[in-house]
XYZ file of C-alpha atoms in Angstrom:
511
model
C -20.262 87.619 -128.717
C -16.793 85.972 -129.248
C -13.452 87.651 -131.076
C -12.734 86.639 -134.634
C -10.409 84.224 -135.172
C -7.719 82.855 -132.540
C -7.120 84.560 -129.684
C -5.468 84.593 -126.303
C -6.909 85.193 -123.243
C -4.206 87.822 -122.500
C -4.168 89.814 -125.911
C -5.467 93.120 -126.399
C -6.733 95.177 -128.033
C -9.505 93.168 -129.327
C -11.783 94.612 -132.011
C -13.232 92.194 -134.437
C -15.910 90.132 -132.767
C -19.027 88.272 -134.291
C -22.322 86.688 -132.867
C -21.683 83.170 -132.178
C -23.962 80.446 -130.395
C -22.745 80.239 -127.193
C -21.513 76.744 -127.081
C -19.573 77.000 -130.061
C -17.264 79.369 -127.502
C -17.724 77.981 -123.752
C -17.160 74.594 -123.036
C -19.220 75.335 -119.901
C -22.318 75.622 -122.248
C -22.025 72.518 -124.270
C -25.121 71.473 -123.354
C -27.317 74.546 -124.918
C -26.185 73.070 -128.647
C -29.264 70.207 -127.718
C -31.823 73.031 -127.391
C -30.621 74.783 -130.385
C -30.792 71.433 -132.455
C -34.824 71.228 -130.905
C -35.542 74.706 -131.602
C -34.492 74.552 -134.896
C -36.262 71.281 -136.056
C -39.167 72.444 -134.369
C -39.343 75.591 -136.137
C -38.966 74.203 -139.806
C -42.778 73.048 -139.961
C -44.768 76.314 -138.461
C -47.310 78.554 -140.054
C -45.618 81.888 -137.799
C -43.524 82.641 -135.218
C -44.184 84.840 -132.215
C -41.607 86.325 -129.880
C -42.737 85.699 -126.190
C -39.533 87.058 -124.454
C -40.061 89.547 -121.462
C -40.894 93.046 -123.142
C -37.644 94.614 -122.513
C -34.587 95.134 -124.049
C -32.668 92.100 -122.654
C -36.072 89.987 -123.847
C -35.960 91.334 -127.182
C -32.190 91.279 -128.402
C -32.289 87.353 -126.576
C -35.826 86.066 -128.816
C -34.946 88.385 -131.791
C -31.420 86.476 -131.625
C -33.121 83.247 -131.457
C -35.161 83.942 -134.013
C -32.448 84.994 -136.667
C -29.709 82.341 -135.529
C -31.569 78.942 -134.615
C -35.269 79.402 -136.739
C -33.303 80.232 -140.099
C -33.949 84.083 -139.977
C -37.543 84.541 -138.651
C -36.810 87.308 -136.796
C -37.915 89.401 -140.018
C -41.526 87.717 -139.855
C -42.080 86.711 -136.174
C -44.700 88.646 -134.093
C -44.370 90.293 -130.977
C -46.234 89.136 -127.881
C -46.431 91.505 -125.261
C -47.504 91.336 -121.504
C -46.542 91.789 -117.781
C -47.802 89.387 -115.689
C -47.811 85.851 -116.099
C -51.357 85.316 -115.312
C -53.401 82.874 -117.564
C -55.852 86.611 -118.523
C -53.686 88.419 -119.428
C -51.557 85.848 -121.549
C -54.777 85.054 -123.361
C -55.241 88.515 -123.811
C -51.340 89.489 -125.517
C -52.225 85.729 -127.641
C -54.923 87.691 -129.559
C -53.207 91.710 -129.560
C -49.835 90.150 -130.933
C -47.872 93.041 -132.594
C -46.562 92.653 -136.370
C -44.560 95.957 -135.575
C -40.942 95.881 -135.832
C -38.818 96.288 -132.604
C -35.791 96.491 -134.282
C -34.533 100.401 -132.683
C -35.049 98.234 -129.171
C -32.858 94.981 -130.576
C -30.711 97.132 -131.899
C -30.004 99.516 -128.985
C -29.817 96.173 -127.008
C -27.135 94.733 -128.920
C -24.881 97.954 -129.137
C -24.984 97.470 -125.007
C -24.059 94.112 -125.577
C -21.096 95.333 -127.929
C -20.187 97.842 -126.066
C -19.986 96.306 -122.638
C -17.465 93.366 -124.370
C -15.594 95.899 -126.068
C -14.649 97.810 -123.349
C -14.600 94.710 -120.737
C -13.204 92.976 -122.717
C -9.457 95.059 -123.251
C -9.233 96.712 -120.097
C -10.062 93.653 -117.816
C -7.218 91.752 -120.103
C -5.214 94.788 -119.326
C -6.212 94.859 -115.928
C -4.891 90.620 -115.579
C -2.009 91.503 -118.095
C -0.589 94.311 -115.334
C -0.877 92.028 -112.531
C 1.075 89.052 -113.888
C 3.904 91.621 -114.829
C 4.044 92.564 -111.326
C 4.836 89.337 -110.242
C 0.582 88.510 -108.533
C 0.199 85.968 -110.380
C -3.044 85.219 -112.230
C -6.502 86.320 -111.112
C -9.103 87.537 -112.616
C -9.355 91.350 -112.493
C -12.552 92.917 -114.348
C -13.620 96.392 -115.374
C -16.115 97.583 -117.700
C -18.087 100.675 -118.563
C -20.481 100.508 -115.255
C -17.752 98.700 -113.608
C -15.274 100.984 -113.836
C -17.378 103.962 -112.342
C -18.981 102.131 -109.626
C -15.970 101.047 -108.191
C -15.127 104.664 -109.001
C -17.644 105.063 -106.514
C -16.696 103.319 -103.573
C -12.852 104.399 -103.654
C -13.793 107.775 -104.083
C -16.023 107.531 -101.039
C -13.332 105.465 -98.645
C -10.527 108.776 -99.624
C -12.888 111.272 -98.518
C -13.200 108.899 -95.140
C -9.449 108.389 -95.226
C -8.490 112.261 -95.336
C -11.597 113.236 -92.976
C -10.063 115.743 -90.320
C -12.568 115.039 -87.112
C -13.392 118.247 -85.313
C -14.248 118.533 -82.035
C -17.954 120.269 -81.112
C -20.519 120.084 -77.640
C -23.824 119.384 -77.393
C -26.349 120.352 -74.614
C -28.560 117.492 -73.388
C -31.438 118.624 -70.889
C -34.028 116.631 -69.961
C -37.368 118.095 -67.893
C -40.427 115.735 -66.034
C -43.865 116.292 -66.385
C -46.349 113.814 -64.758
C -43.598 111.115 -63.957
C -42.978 111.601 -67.430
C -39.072 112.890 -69.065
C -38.626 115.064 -72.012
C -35.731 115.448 -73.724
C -35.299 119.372 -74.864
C -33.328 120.219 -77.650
C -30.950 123.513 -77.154
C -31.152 125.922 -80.072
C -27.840 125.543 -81.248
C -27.461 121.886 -82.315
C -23.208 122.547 -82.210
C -21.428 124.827 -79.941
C -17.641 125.070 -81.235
C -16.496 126.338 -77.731
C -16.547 123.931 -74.811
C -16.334 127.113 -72.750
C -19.358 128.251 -74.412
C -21.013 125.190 -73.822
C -19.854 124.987 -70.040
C -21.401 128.300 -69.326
C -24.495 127.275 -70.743
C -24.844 124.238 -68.187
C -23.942 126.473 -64.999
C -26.626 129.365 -65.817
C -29.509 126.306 -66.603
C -28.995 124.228 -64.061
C -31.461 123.713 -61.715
C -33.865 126.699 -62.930
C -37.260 126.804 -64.497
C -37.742 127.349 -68.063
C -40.784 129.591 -68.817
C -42.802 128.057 -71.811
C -42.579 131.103 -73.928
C -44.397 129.856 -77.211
C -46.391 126.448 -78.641
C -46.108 126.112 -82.292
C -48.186 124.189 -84.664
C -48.459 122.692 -87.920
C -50.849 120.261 -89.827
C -48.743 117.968 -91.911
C -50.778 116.399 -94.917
C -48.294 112.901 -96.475
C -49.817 111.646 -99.298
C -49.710 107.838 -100.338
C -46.524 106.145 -101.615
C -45.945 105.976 -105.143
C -46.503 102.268 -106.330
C -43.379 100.781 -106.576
C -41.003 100.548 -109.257
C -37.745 98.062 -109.328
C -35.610 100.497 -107.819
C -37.999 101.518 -104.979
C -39.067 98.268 -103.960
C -34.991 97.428 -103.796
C -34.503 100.090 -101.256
C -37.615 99.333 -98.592
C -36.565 95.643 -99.105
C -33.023 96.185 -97.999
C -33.960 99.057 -95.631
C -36.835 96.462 -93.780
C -35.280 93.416 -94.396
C -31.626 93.918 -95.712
C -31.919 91.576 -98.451
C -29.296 92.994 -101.285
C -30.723 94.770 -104.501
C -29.784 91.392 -106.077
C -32.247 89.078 -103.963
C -34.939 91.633 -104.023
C -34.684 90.847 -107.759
C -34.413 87.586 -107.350
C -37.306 86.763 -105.484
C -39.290 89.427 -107.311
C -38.653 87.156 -110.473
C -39.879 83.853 -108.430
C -42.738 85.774 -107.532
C -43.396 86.783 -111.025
C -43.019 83.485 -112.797
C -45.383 82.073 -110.397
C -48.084 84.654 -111.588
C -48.162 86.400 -108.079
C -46.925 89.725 -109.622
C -45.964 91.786 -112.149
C -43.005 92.099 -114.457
C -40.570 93.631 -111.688
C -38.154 95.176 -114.315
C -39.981 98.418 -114.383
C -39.064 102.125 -113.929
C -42.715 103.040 -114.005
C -44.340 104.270 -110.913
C -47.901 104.079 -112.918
C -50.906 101.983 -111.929
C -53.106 102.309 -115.828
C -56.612 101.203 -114.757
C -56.622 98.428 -117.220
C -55.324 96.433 -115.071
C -58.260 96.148 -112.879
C -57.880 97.501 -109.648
C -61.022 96.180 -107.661
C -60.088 92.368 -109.496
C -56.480 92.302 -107.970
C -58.157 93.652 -104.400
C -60.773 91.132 -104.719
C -57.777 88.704 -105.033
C -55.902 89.543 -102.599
C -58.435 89.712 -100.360
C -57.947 85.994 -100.050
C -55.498 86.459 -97.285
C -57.070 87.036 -93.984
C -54.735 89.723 -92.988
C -55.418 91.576 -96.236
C -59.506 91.699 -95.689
C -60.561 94.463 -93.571
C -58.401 96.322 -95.750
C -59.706 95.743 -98.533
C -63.113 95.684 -97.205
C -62.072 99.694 -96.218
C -61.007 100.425 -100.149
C -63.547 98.804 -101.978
C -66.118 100.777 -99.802
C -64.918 104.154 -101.222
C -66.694 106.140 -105.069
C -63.904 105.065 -107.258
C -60.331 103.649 -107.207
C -57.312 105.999 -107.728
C -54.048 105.394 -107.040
C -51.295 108.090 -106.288
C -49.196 107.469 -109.744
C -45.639 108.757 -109.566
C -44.073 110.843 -112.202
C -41.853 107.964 -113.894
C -43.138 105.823 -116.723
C -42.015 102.880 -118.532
C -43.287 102.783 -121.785
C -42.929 99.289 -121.757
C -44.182 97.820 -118.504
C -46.630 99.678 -115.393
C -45.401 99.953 -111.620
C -45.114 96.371 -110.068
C -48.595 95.255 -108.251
C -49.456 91.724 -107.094
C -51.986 90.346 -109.758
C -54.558 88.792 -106.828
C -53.826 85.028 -108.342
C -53.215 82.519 -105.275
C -49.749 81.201 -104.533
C -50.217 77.460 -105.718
C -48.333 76.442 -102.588
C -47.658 78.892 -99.178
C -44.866 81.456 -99.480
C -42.209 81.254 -97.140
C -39.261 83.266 -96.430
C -37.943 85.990 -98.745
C -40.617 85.608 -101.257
C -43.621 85.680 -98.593
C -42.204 89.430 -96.854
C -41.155 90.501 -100.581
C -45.053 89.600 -101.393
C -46.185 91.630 -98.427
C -44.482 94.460 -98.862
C -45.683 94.949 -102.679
C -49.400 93.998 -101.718
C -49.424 96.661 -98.693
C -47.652 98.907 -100.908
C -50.381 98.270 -103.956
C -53.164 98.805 -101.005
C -51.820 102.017 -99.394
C -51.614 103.830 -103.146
C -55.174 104.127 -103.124
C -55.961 105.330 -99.750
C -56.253 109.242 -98.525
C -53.526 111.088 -97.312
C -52.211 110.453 -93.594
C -52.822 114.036 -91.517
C -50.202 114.793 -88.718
C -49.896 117.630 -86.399
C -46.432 118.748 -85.695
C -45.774 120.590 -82.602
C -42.707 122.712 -80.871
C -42.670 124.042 -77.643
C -40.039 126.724 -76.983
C -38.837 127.444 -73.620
C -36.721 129.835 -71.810
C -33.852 131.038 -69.620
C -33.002 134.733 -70.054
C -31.633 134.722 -73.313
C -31.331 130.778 -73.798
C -34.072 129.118 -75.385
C -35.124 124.761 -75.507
C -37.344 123.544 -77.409
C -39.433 120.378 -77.311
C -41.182 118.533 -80.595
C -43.984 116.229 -80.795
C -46.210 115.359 -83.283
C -49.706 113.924 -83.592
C -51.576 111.363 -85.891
C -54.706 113.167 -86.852
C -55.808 110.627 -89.442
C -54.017 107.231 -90.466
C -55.236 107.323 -94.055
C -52.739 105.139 -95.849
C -50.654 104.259 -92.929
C -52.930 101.911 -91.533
C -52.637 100.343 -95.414
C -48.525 100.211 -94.981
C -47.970 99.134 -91.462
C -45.601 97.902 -90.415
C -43.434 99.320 -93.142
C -44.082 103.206 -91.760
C -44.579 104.309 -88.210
C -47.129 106.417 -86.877
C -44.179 108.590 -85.043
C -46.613 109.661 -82.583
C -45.132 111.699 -79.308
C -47.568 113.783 -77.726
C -46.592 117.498 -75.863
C -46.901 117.506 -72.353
C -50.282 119.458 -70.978
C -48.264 123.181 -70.870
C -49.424 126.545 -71.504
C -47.771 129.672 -72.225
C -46.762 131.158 -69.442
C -46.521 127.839 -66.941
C -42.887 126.779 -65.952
C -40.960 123.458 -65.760
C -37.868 122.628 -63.476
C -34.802 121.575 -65.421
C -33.939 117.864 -64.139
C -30.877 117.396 -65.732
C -28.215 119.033 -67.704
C -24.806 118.578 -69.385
C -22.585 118.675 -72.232
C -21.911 115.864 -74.483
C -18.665 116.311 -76.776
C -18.796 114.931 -80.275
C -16.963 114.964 -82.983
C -17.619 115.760 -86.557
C -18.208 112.896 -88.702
C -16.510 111.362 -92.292
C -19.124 110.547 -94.887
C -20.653 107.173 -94.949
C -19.422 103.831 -96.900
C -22.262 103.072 -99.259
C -24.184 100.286 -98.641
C -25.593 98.202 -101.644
C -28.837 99.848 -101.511
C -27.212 103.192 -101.684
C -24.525 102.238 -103.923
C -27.515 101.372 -106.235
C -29.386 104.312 -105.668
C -26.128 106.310 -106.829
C -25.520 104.248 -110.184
C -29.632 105.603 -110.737
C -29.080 108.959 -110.111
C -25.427 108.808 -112.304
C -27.249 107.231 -114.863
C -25.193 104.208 -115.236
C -26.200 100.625 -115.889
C -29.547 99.768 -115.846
C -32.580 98.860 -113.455
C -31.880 95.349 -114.487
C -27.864 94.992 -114.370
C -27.371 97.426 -111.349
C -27.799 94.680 -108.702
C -25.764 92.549 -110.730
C -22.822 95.331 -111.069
C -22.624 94.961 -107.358
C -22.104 91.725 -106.393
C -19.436 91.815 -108.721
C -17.651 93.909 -106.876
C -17.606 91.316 -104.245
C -16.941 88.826 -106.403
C -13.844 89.867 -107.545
C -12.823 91.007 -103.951
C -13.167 94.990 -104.801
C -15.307 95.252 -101.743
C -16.123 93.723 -98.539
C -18.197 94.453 -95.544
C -22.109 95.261 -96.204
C -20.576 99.109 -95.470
C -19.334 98.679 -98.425
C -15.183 99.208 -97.906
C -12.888 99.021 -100.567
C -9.704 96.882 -100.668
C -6.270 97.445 -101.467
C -7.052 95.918 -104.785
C -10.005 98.421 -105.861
C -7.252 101.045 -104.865
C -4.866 99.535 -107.367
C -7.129 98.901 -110.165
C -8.853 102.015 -109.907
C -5.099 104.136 -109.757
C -4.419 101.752 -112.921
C -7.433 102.864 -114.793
C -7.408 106.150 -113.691
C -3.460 106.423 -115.516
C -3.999 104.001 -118.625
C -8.001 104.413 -119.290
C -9.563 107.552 -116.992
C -12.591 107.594 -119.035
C -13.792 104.138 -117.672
C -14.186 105.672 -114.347
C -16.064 109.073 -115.441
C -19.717 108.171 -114.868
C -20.444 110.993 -117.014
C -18.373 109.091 -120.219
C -21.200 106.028 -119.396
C -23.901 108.353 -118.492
C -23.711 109.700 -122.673
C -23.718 106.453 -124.000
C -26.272 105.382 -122.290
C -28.130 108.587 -123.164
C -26.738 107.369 -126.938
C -28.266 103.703 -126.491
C -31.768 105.498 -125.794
C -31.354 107.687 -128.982
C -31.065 104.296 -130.802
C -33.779 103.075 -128.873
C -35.840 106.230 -129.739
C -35.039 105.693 -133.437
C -32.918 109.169 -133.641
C -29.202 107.196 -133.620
C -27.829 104.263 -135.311
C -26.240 100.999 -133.606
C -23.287 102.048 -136.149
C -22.775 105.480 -135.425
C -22.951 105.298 -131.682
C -20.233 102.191 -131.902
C -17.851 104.398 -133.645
C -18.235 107.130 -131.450
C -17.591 105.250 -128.545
């Protein structure tokens, strides 16, 4: 998208614009007019055209574009080839199911996000570079936009809760006891005691005096599988395992996808459909040595099911490794990211995992401990997802009701209350989902632009005096680029185009 006519880089408001090839408007991509030129020439002496773009709104609005703008308008005949791996099957396969079916609701909800993003980035980050020069900071560039604006919104909010957080002061009680050469730590039954008096007194009348085991309480725990993994799932367990940022989880999600090794990783869906041939893509993976008793255990059982989540993508399943071999060895992030899918693909089709959960409450006249364990009754798909997920085993000592045990130790620990924490990327992105801003492809991206442009630092994510200045500028001049909710309805407005129930028009002019 460029602006009609001339215009400055530091004059707003800006509301004409037109589609333009890209090089015609950034000297940086000069070198796209050659491919253009081939495209074009190549495209004057075919029988059809066929739109092999990933199946998504970004893939759609970019071949639909291509179509219409360097093959003289095709987009209005070309068919649509649709798939989700990049395996040589399944290719084949979308080759003879190509769709004649317009897509036009998903171009055109693409492109309003496309309008709408420039419209609104735009003004305010000219705005945004505009107020800085007239304060005498010379030039830099300062950025906002629609998800911009609100995720920084975010992080500022977050670092004045932690600025105005009052501590206050509250005691623990820390007991330990020894069974068999063995020391337990007991929990008291009030996890904060406001008075250090309180929690003095409790010290003096425990110490050095048996507990009577008063009552053993149990619980079977049944944990069924993990739901296969969708982008925004497999983002989290990658940064939470092996802190790699939302945006090189996607990044080496896409390697692995162009090399055939999985499937299209731009998903919401937390679906499995059996057409995708569950015992095949076992049998694959199977190659790996680590991989083979446990697939040996699966294919042994009546049928193949996996524990489907509640989210679907209409246009893409859950993300599963397609069993192809790697043509060379994986190594580094792409080999762990490969891992973690495959063990995550294996464990959604075993049986639940069975735990017994245990408490032990003790006593001293009217105080009362209490001591947890738990138990692995049967691994089921833990064995499938190690070492992502821990057993968490911790076994009771051998009491019974009625025996006693000698307090070893006792005291009081003083703590204080504790501010809220920074957001990390993962959580950042996690919040952005659950606002309903951006989307499970931009998200990651949205983020390290707040590096970028210095709004952040630290992996807990802190903001600088510069988010606090743009965001106190916005929040005067523009509050609605900040409101999540203001983003949240047009994005609910870009799936009504989507959905065919709004037009690109009408939601433009609303917003």
């Amino acid at each position: 998208m460029h602006s009609k006519g001339r215009s400055s880089r530091r004059s707003y408001p800006v509301w004409d614009y037109h589609w333009a090839p890209k090089h015609l408007v950034d000297r940086a991509s000069a070198g796209l007019a050659r491919w253009v030129q081939v495209i074009g020439s190549i495209a004057t002496n075919v029988d059809r055209y066929i739109n092999a773009c990933d199946y998504d709104l970004e893939g759609s609005v970019i071949g639909h574009t291509i179509l219409q703008y360097a093959c003289n308008g095709a987009h209005t005949k070309a068919l649509r080839m649709k798939f989700s791996t990049m395996t040589e099957r399944e290719l084949r396969f979308a080759f003879q199911k190509l769709d004649s079916k317009t897509e036009l609701p998903l171009v055109d909800a693409g492109k309003c996000r496309h309008e709408l993003d420039w419209l609104y980035g735009i003004n305010l980050s000219r705005l945004l570079t505009e107020s800085a020069l007239r304060q005498g900071r010379g030039y830099a560039t300062l950025s906002t936009g629609r998800v911009q604006g609100p995720t920084l919104g975010f992080v500022v909010e977050r670092e004045e809760e932690i600025s105005c957080f009052v501590p206050v002061p509250f005691w623990t009680i820390e007991a330990t006891i020894v069974h068999d050469d063995k020391i337990y730590s007991l929990e008291y039954e009030k996890d904060k005691i406001t008075s250090k008096a309180e929690a003095k007194s409790v010290c003096d009348e425990c110490k050095d005096v048996p507990l009577d085991v008063k009552a053993i309480e149990s619980r079977e725990i049944q944990q069924y599988p993990p739901y296969p993994f969708n982008l925004s799932s497999l983002q989290s367990e990658a940064y939470r395992h092996f802190g790699y940022s939302p945006a090189r989880t996607l990044a080496s999600a896409e390697r692995l996808y162009l090399d055939a090794l999985i499937s299209y990783p731009r998903t919401s869906s937390q679906k499995l459909p059996p057409d995708i041939g569950y015992a095949e893509i076992l049998g694959g993976i199977a190659s790996y040595t680590a991989y083979q008793p446990l697939v040996a255990k699966l294919m042994t059982r009546a049928y193949l099911r996996p524990n489907n989540g509640p989210t679907n993508d209409p246009a893409h399943p859950a993300i599963f490794p397609t069993g192809e071999s790697p043509k060379q060895p994986l190594s580094g992030g792409e080999a762990k990211l490969y891992d973690l899918i495959s063990r995550r693909f294996m464990a959604t089709f075993a049986d639940s995992s069975l735990k017994t959960s245990s408490r032990m409450i003790l006593t001293h006249n009217n105080h009362r401990f209490f001591l947890s364990g738990s138990r692995v009754i049967k691994m089921g798909w833990i064995e499938y997802y190690r070492p992502y997920t821990l057993d968490d085993a911790r076994p009771l000592p051998d009491f019974r009701i009625g025996d006693r045990a000698k307090i070893q130790g006792i005291k009081t620990v003083e703590k204080f209350t504790q501010p809220p924490h920074r957001y990390n990327p993962s959580s950042l992105l996690k919040k952005m989902e659950d606002a309903n801003i951006g989307t499970k492809a931009t998200r990651a991206g949205i983020i390290d632009l707040l590096y970028a442009r210095g709004y952040v630092r630290e992996e807990r994510m802190r903001a600088s005096d510069l988010a606090d200045k743009v965001t106190d500028t916005l929040s005067t001049y523009c509050p609605l680029i900040i409101d999540s909710s203001f983003t949240a309805n047009l994005e609910n407005l870009m799936q009504d185009i989507q959905n065919g129930t709004a037009s690109r028009r009408g939601v433009l002019v609303e917003a």
